[in-house]
Tab-separated table of C-alpha atoms in Angstrom:
chain	number	residue	atom	x	y	z
K	1	UNK	CA	-83.367	1.125	40.556
K	2	UNK	CA	-83.766	0.007	37.304
K	3	UNK	CA	-82.089	2.927	35.752
K	4	UNK	CA	-78.945	2.383	37.606
K	5	UNK	CA	-78.689	-0.526	36.153
K	6	UNK	CA	-78.855	-0.187	33.309
K	7	UNK	CA	-75.783	2.920	33.489
K	8	UNK	CA	-73.628	0.196	35.610
K	9	UNK	CA	-74.055	-2.060	32.262
K	10	UNK	CA	-72.736	0.383	29.572
K	11	UNK	CA	-70.197	1.994	32.373
K	12	UNK	CA	-69.025	-1.660	32.331
K	13	UNK	CA	-68.676	-2.336	28.045
K	14	UNK	CA	-66.723	0.548	28.615
K	15	UNK	CA	-64.521	-0.545	31.245
K	16	UNK	CA	-63.830	-3.493	29.380
K	17	UNK	CA	-63.084	-1.237	25.746
K	18	UNK	CA	-60.207	0.687	27.765
K	19	UNK	CA	-58.985	-2.534	29.251
K	20	UNK	CA	-58.660	-4.113	25.720
K	21	UNK	CA	-57.063	-1.340	24.843
K	22	UNK	CA	-54.385	-0.546	27.543
K	23	UNK	CA	-52.964	-4.340	27.212
K	24	UNK	CA	-53.369	-3.796	23.415
K	25	UNK	CA	-51.051	-0.466	24.195
K	26	UNK	CA	-49.260	-2.202	26.965
K	27	UNK	CA	-48.453	-5.264	24.024
K	28	UNK	CA	-46.925	-2.739	21.887
K	29	UNK	CA	-44.971	-1.283	24.044
K	30	UNK	CA	-43.542	-4.748	24.858
K	31	UNK	CA	-43.088	-5.394	21.513
K	32	UNK	CA	-41.194	-2.327	20.424
K	33	UNK	CA	-39.251	-2.791	23.362
K	34	UNK	CA	-37.743	-5.827	22.742
K	35	UNK	CA	-37.311	-5.453	18.261
K	36	UNK	CA	-33.987	-5.463	18.490
K	37	UNK	CA	-33.929	-9.212	20.719
K	38	UNK	CA	-37.097	-10.303	18.754
K	39	UNK	CA	-35.014	-9.677	15.815
K	40	UNK	CA	-31.901	-11.238	16.576
K	41	UNK	CA	-34.149	-14.249	18.132
K	42	UNK	CA	-36.160	-14.689	15.191
K	43	UNK	CA	-34.236	-14.333	11.950
K	44	UNK	CA	-34.755	-17.666	11.334
K	45	UNK	CA	-37.523	-17.911	11.731
K	46	UNK	CA	-39.129	-15.092	10.138
K	47	UNK	CA	-36.188	-15.286	7.120
K	48	UNK	CA	-36.133	-18.116	7.090
K	49	UNK	CA	-32.984	-20.474	8.532
K	50	UNK	CA	-29.658	-21.191	6.239
K	51	UNK	CA	-27.134	-18.172	5.210
K	52	UNK	CA	-27.606	-14.596	3.975
K	53	UNK	CA	-25.806	-12.869	2.331
K	54	UNK	CA	-24.164	-9.174	3.619
K	55	UNK	CA	-23.151	-7.423	0.803
K	56	UNK	CA	-22.120	-3.781	2.483
K	57	UNK	CA	-21.301	-0.616	-0.163
K	58	UNK	CA	-17.563	-0.795	-0.096
K	59	UNK	CA	-15.137	1.674	-2.381
K	60	UNK	CA	-13.174	0.706	-4.871
K	61	UNK	CA	-9.223	2.464	-4.418
K	62	UNK	CA	-8.488	3.464	-7.916
K	63	UNK	CA	-4.602	2.728	-7.965
K	64	UNK	CA	-2.434	2.653	-10.945
K	65	UNK	CA	0.509	0.701	-11.435
K	66	UNK	CA	3.888	1.714	-10.847
K	67	UNK	CA	7.291	0.742	-12.150
K	68	UNK	CA	10.233	1.015	-9.803
K	69	UNK	CA	13.231	-0.265	-11.311
K	70	UNK	CA	14.955	-0.278	-8.036
K	71	UNK	CA	15.697	-3.411	-5.467
K	72	UNK	CA	16.799	-3.698	-1.894
K	73	UNK	CA	16.760	-5.450	0.475
K	74	UNK	CA	18.738	-6.241	3.326
K	75	UNK	CA	20.651	-10.099	3.790
K	76	UNK	CA	19.186	-12.190	6.350
K	77	UNK	CA	22.699	-13.893	6.997
K	78	UNK	CA	24.453	-11.251	7.937
K	79	UNK	CA	25.918	-10.132	10.912
K	80	UNK	CA	23.344	-6.700	10.908
K	81	UNK	CA	26.022	-5.139	12.930
K	82	UNK	CA	26.891	-0.982	12.540
K	83	UNK	CA	30.603	-2.382	11.843
K	84	UNK	CA	29.099	-4.932	8.804
K	85	UNK	CA	25.920	-4.122	6.876
K	86	UNK	CA	24.822	-6.894	3.823
K	87	UNK	CA	22.446	-5.760	1.633
K	88	UNK	CA	21.419	-6.596	-2.243
K	89	UNK	CA	20.577	-4.412	-4.717
K	90	UNK	CA	19.627	-4.417	-8.241
K	91	UNK	CA	19.151	-1.720	-10.810
K	92	UNK	CA	17.567	-1.419	-14.254
K	93	UNK	CA	18.854	1.949	-14.645
K	94	UNK	CA	21.710	4.478	-14.102
K	95	UNK	CA	21.768	5.157	-10.899
K	96	UNK	CA	23.563	6.601	-7.681
K	97	UNK	CA	23.507	5.042	-4.194
K	98	UNK	CA	23.690	7.638	-1.013
K	99	UNK	CA	24.273	6.740	2.589
K	100	UNK	CA	23.614	8.453	6.097
K	101	UNK	CA	23.341	7.793	9.198
K	102	UNK	CA	22.136	8.651	12.222
K	103	UNK	CA	19.320	11.242	10.434
K	104	UNK	CA	17.157	13.228	11.948
K	105	UNK	CA	13.507	12.110	11.673
K	106	UNK	CA	11.501	14.848	11.025
K	107	UNK	CA	13.878	17.042	9.236
K	108	UNK	CA	13.992	13.130	6.593
K	109	UNK	CA	9.525	13.595	6.733
K	110	UNK	CA	10.147	17.201	5.897
K	111	UNK	CA	13.421	17.187	3.340
K	112	UNK	CA	10.811	14.378	0.644
K	113	UNK	CA	7.921	15.972	0.412
K	114	UNK	CA	10.611	18.476	-1.475
K	115	UNK	CA	9.310	18.108	-4.963
K	116	UNK	CA	12.181	16.434	-7.046
K	117	UNK	CA	13.484	19.173	-8.333
K	118	UNK	CA	14.638	20.865	-5.806
K	119	UNK	CA	16.341	17.574	-4.804
K	120	UNK	CA	18.014	17.071	-7.722
K	121	UNK	CA	19.538	20.861	-6.761
K	122	UNK	CA	20.490	19.029	-3.630
K	123	UNK	CA	21.899	16.160	-5.153
K	124	UNK	CA	24.196	18.251	-7.890
K	125	UNK	CA	25.019	20.436	-5.210
K	126	UNK	CA	26.165	17.869	-2.907
K	127	UNK	CA	24.097	18.858	-0.160
K	128	UNK	CA	21.435	15.918	0.108
K	129	UNK	CA	20.631	15.698	3.777
K	130	UNK	CA	23.348	18.111	4.195
K	131	UNK	CA	23.126	19.417	8.371
K	132	UNK	CA	20.517	16.756	8.673
K	133	UNK	CA	23.155	13.718	9.519
K	134	UNK	CA	25.699	12.476	11.627
K	135	UNK	CA	28.060	11.108	9.580
K	136	UNK	CA	27.981	10.400	5.714
K	137	UNK	CA	28.414	6.990	4.481
K	138	UNK	CA	29.301	5.616	1.158
K	139	UNK	CA	28.145	7.234	-2.405
K	140	UNK	CA	28.900	4.390	-5.305
K	141	UNK	CA	26.973	4.546	-8.968
K	142	UNK	CA	26.173	2.504	-11.047
K	143	UNK	CA	24.819	1.090	-14.925
K	144	UNK	CA	22.019	-1.464	-14.288
K	145	UNK	CA	22.829	-4.624	-12.843
K	146	UNK	CA	21.410	-7.780	-10.948
K	147	UNK	CA	21.456	-8.726	-7.499
K	148	UNK	CA	24.531	-7.517	-6.566
K	149	UNK	CA	25.346	-7.510	-2.686
K	150	UNK	CA	27.308	-4.326	-0.851
K	151	UNK	CA	28.970	-3.895	3.324
K	152	UNK	CA	27.333	-0.656	5.187
K	153	UNK	CA	29.804	0.562	7.230
K	154	UNK	CA	29.589	2.346	9.925
K	155	UNK	CA	32.660	5.411	9.043
K	156	UNK	CA	33.132	6.239	13.113
K	157	UNK	CA	31.184	3.977	15.488
K	158	UNK	CA	31.722	6.241	18.519
K	159	UNK	CA	31.075	9.261	17.232
K	160	UNK	CA	26.892	8.032	16.080
K	161	UNK	CA	24.543	9.424	19.333
K	162	UNK	CA	20.543	8.136	18.757
K	163	UNK	CA	18.955	9.187	21.589
K	164	UNK	CA	17.019	6.843	23.924
K	165	UNK	CA	14.028	5.644	23.071
K	166	UNK	CA	11.684	7.033	21.207
K	167	UNK	CA	13.997	7.607	19.041
K	168	UNK	CA	14.734	10.843	17.424
K	169	UNK	CA	17.355	9.304	14.945
K	170	UNK	CA	16.902	7.015	12.299
K	171	UNK	CA	19.707	4.715	12.094
K	172	UNK	CA	21.033	4.401	8.523
K	173	UNK	CA	19.008	5.932	5.326
K	174	UNK	CA	19.842	4.787	2.116
K	175	UNK	CA	18.911	7.060	-1.493
K	176	UNK	CA	19.181	4.776	-4.620
K	177	UNK	CA	18.202	7.900	-7.152
K	178	UNK	CA	18.081	7.485	-11.181
K	179	UNK	CA	20.348	8.936	-13.298
K	180	UNK	CA	19.081	10.974	-16.166
K	181	UNK	CA	20.238	13.279	-18.637
K	182	UNK	CA	16.692	13.014	-19.591
K	183	UNK	CA	13.674	14.223	-18.570
K	184	UNK	CA	11.798	11.859	-16.746
K	185	UNK	CA	7.619	11.545	-17.310
K	186	UNK	CA	5.836	12.793	-14.388
K	187	UNK	CA	5.074	9.202	-13.412
K	188	UNK	CA	8.630	7.730	-13.400
K	189	UNK	CA	9.712	6.902	-10.316
K	190	UNK	CA	13.182	8.668	-9.267
K	191	UNK	CA	14.375	7.945	-6.285
K	192	UNK	CA	13.685	4.480	-3.421
K	193	UNK	CA	14.270	5.725	-0.333
K	194	UNK	CA	15.080	2.945	2.279
K	195	UNK	CA	14.797	3.403	6.605
K	196	UNK	CA	16.847	0.537	8.033
K	197	UNK	CA	17.137	-0.089	12.218
K	198	UNK	CA	20.231	-2.051	13.298
K	199	UNK	CA	19.768	-3.663	16.350
K	200	UNK	CA	22.268	-2.507	19.078
K	201	UNK	CA	22.533	-2.531	22.763
K	202	UNK	CA	19.451	0.234	23.375
K	203	UNK	CA	16.859	-0.952	20.805
K	204	UNK	CA	17.509	-4.151	20.524
K	205	UNK	CA	14.834	-5.041	17.240
K	206	UNK	CA	15.731	-7.413	14.942
K	207	UNK	CA	17.639	-5.326	12.123
K	208	UNK	CA	15.271	-4.227	9.204
K	209	UNK	CA	13.885	-1.938	6.540
K	210	UNK	CA	11.634	-0.057	8.439
K	211	UNK	CA	10.090	1.592	5.986
K	212	UNK	CA	10.499	2.244	2.129
K	213	UNK	CA	9.640	5.337	0.508
K	214	UNK	CA	8.637	6.043	-3.322
K	215	UNK	CA	9.805	9.415	-4.971
K	216	UNK	CA	7.856	10.385	-8.424
K	217	UNK	CA	8.934	12.794	-10.605
K	218	UNK	CA	5.452	14.985	-10.220
K	219	UNK	CA	6.474	14.769	-6.746
K	220	UNK	CA	4.164	12.725	-4.910
K	221	UNK	CA	5.811	10.505	-2.318
K	222	UNK	CA	4.623	7.596	-1.690
K	223	UNK	CA	5.057	4.614	1.132
K	224	UNK	CA	5.979	1.034	0.148
K	225	UNK	CA	3.290	-1.466	2.093
K	226	UNK	CA	3.121	-5.174	0.528
K	227	UNK	CA	0.112	-7.490	0.169
K	228	UNK	CA	-0.535	-10.411	2.386
K	229	UNK	CA	-1.228	-13.276	-0.374
K	230	UNK	CA	-3.493	-16.825	1.310
K	231	UNK	CA	-0.301	-18.067	1.590
K	232	UNK	CA	0.792	-15.702	4.448
K	233	UNK	CA	3.789	-14.813	1.851
K	234	UNK	CA	3.916	-10.997	2.072
K	235	UNK	CA	3.419	-9.594	-2.112
K	236	UNK	CA	6.287	-6.519	-2.255
K	237	UNK	CA	7.087	-4.768	-4.361
K	238	UNK	CA	9.618	-6.678	-6.685
K	239	UNK	CA	6.880	-8.986	-6.828
K	240	UNK	CA	4.834	-9.154	-9.941
K	241	UNK	CA	0.996	-9.781	-9.636
K	242	UNK	CA	-1.000	-12.159	-10.910
K	243	UNK	CA	-0.782	-11.585	-15.520
K	244	UNK	CA	-5.225	-11.643	-16.861
K	245	UNK	CA	-3.344	-13.912	-19.249
K	246	UNK	CA	-1.973	-17.654	-17.727
K	247	UNK	CA	-0.785	-17.485	-21.737
K	248	UNK	CA	3.069	-17.583	-22.169
K	249	UNK	CA	4.256	-15.830	-25.384
K	250	UNK	CA	0.362	-14.223	-26.081
K	251	UNK	CA	2.082	-10.925	-27.590
K	252	UNK	CA	-0.665	-9.921	-30.681
K	253	UNK	CA	-3.917	-8.486	-29.692
K	254	UNK	CA	-5.392	-11.347	-30.972
K	255	UNK	CA	-3.384	-13.991	-29.395
K	256	UNK	CA	-4.539	-12.451	-25.659
K	257	UNK	CA	-8.221	-12.197	-27.215
K	258	UNK	CA	-8.027	-15.519	-28.017
K	259	UNK	CA	-7.101	-16.673	-24.613
K	260	UNK	CA	-9.699	-13.774	-22.382
K	261	UNK	CA	-12.354	-16.928	-20.495
K	262	UNK	CA	-16.113	-16.232	-21.406
K	263	UNK	CA	-16.960	-19.310	-18.956
K	264	UNK	CA	-17.280	-19.316	-15.162
K	265	UNK	CA	-13.922	-20.827	-15.089
K	266	UNK	CA	-10.677	-19.945	-13.572
K	267	UNK	CA	-8.101	-19.074	-15.540
K	268	UNK	CA	-5.087	-18.919	-13.506
K	269	UNK	CA	-1.940	-21.316	-13.693
K	270	UNK	CA	-0.659	-23.352	-11.174
K	271	UNK	CA	1.278	-21.183	-9.568
K	272	UNK	CA	-1.634	-18.453	-8.872
K	273	UNK	CA	-3.323	-19.242	-5.715
K	274	UNK	CA	-6.810	-19.906	-5.858
K	275	UNK	CA	-10.323	-17.844	-3.566
K	276	UNK	CA	-9.457	-19.536	-0.150
K	277	UNK	CA	-13.586	-19.084	-0.047
K	278	UNK	CA	-14.677	-20.888	-2.974
K	279	UNK	CA	-11.233	-22.626	-4.267
K	280	UNK	CA	-12.357	-21.821	-7.377
K	281	UNK	CA	-11.444	-18.913	-8.870
K	282	UNK	CA	-7.920	-16.940	-8.530
K	283	UNK	CA	-7.256	-14.139	-5.830
K	284	UNK	CA	-8.159	-10.386	-7.992
K	285	UNK	CA	-8.691	-8.483	-5.052
K	286	UNK	CA	-6.752	-6.603	-2.297
K	287	UNK	CA	-8.328	-5.805	0.633
K	288	UNK	CA	-7.893	-2.349	3.017
K	289	UNK	CA	-6.798	-1.861	5.612
K	290	UNK	CA	-5.352	-5.364	5.966
K	291	UNK	CA	-3.974	-5.653	2.394
K	292	UNK	CA	-4.937	-9.252	2.869
K	293	UNK	CA	-5.039	-10.700	-0.856
K	294	UNK	CA	-6.912	-13.979	-0.575
K	295	UNK	CA	-10.708	-13.113	-2.284
K	296	UNK	CA	-11.694	-12.866	-5.851
K	297	UNK	CA	-14.472	-10.645	-7.551
K	298	UNK	CA	-17.235	-13.924	-6.908
K	299	UNK	CA	-16.630	-14.125	-3.726
K	300	UNK	CA	-16.259	-10.002	-2.870
K	301	UNK	CA	-20.289	-9.389	-3.252
K	302	UNK	CA	-21.041	-11.722	0.053
K	303	UNK	CA	-18.636	-10.745	2.796
K	304	UNK	CA	-17.721	-7.819	5.059
K	305	UNK	CA	-14.982	-8.835	6.445
K	306	UNK	CA	-11.611	-10.033	5.806
K	307	UNK	CA	-12.043	-14.323	5.741
K	308	UNK	CA	-8.639	-14.402	6.942
K	309	UNK	CA	-8.399	-11.512	9.908
K	310	UNK	CA	-11.913	-11.281	10.208
K	311	UNK	CA	-11.092	-7.623	10.083
K	312	UNK	CA	-14.009	-5.008	8.756
K	313	UNK	CA	-13.241	-4.543	4.906
K	314	UNK	CA	-13.389	-0.296	4.478
K	315	UNK	CA	-12.126	-0.170	0.999
K	316	UNK	CA	-10.426	-2.450	-1.766
K	317	UNK	CA	-8.669	-2.437	-5.127
K	318	UNK	CA	-7.846	-4.803	-7.964
K	319	UNK	CA	-4.493	-5.931	-8.397
K	320	UNK	CA	-5.117	-7.729	-11.881
K	321	UNK	CA	-8.020	-7.434	-14.304
K	322	UNK	CA	-10.886	-10.022	-14.310
K	323	UNK	CA	-11.665	-11.205	-17.255
K	324	UNK	CA	-12.433	-14.554	-15.276
K	325	UNK	CA	-16.154	-14.091	-15.050
K	326	UNK	CA	-18.332	-12.566	-17.759
K	327	UNK	CA	-19.708	-8.671	-17.922
K	328	UNK	CA	-23.107	-9.528	-16.206
K	329	UNK	CA	-21.645	-11.606	-12.757
K	330	UNK	CA	-18.744	-8.665	-12.926
K	331	UNK	CA	-21.403	-6.034	-12.866
K	332	UNK	CA	-22.988	-7.943	-10.309
K	333	UNK	CA	-19.899	-8.713	-7.704
K	334	UNK	CA	-20.183	-4.780	-7.508
K	335	UNK	CA	-23.470	-4.469	-7.851
K	336	UNK	CA	-24.234	-3.705	-3.601
K	337	UNK	CA	-28.565	-4.106	-3.701
K	338	UNK	CA	-30.213	-4.692	-0.800
K	339	UNK	CA	-32.185	-7.950	0.045
K	340	UNK	CA	-35.615	-7.721	1.180
K	341	UNK	CA	-35.622	-8.533	4.572
K	342	UNK	CA	-31.946	-6.377	5.340
K	343	UNK	CA	-34.508	-3.394	4.123
K	344	UNK	CA	-36.651	-4.097	6.792
K	345	UNK	CA	-34.336	-4.943	8.747
K	346	UNK	CA	-32.591	-1.128	8.257
K	347	UNK	CA	-36.018	-0.279	8.900
K	348	UNK	CA	-36.363	-1.342	12.626
K	349	UNK	CA	-33.184	0.313	13.209
K	350	UNK	CA	-34.263	3.566	12.873
K	351	UNK	CA	-37.318	3.324	14.668
K	352	UNK	CA	-35.743	1.786	17.469
K	353	UNK	CA	-33.596	5.104	17.323
K	354	UNK	CA	-36.360	6.891	16.968
K	355	UNK	CA	-38.955	5.578	19.408
K	356	UNK	CA	-35.784	5.630	22.049
K	357	UNK	CA	-35.514	2.063	22.616
K	358	UNK	CA	-32.131	1.547	22.733
C-alpha cells in the first residue's frame, strides 16, 4: 500500500511538470499567433511614444538637363475649333513647322522611334508622315523669335474622319524641326512634336495638348511631363527650375563659391518655394511617380509617401543642387540606415511568415 502511494506521488509530480510545459507551449503559440496584433498595439509601449521616422531605400534616378529651343502652347482664349485654333510658339533657332491633320496614332509612334537621320531624309524628300495623315496643313520656315501667335485651320473640314472613340487618329500633330547646316550634338534637341486634341461633337473633351515628344540627335525619344509644385502649379519644360545660387549676377567661379552657404539655413529667394514639411529649406527633389516637387533633401529621408497626395515614393531625382546643406547632412539624408526597432519589426515579420501565422 505504501509503495502504491509513493508511485502515485511521483506520478503527480510528473503530471504537474507536463501541465506546466503544456501551458507554456500554449502560451508561446498564442503569442506567436497574435504577434502582429501585439506589434500594432504595443509599439508605443515597447519602443516608446512619438513618431518613428521611416527610412525606406528609395533609388535616385539620374537625370540630365536638356535644353529645349522651342515652346508651344494653345491659347486658352481661342475658339478652339477646327477652323480657328490659335497657338503661341517661340524658338531660339531656325526651324520649320509642319502640321498634319488626322494622323494615325500607331504609325505616328512607329515613325517617331526611327533614327534622326531617317526623319531628316523624310523632311528633305517632303514625305514626312506621307500616307499616315488624312490632310497636310501649313508649312512654315522661320528664324529665332519670341512668342508669336499662329492660326491653324483645317483645309477641308468635311473630309476629316477620326472615327468613334476610342479613336485611331489624332486630330492634329505639329512638328517643330530644327534647321541646322552643322551636325548637331548627339544630346541636342532637334525636334518638338506636339499632339493636339480639338473638341468636337463626338469627343467633347476640352481642346488641349495631349502629349509633347522631344527628339534628340542621338535618336532618343522622350515624352515631356510637367512637375507639380507645392502650390499646385505645373512646372513645364519652358520654366526654369530653382537656381542653385540666389544672388543674381554671379559670373565667376569665385563669386559662386563665396555665395555657397556653409550653415544650416535656407538660401532661397522670395520667388522660390519652401519645403512643405519643414517650411525652411527650398524645394530640391521631385518624387516619382506622382511628380510632386515639394520636399527638401533634409525631410526626404524621413518620408516614404508623398506629403501632397500620399502615394508611395518609388524613386526621385534632384531639380537643383543641394548646397544649402552641409556635406555630412546630405550624406545622412541619402543613407537609409535601419534603426534597431525597425530591424526587430522586420525580423518579427520574417518569423511570422516562416511559422505560417498570417
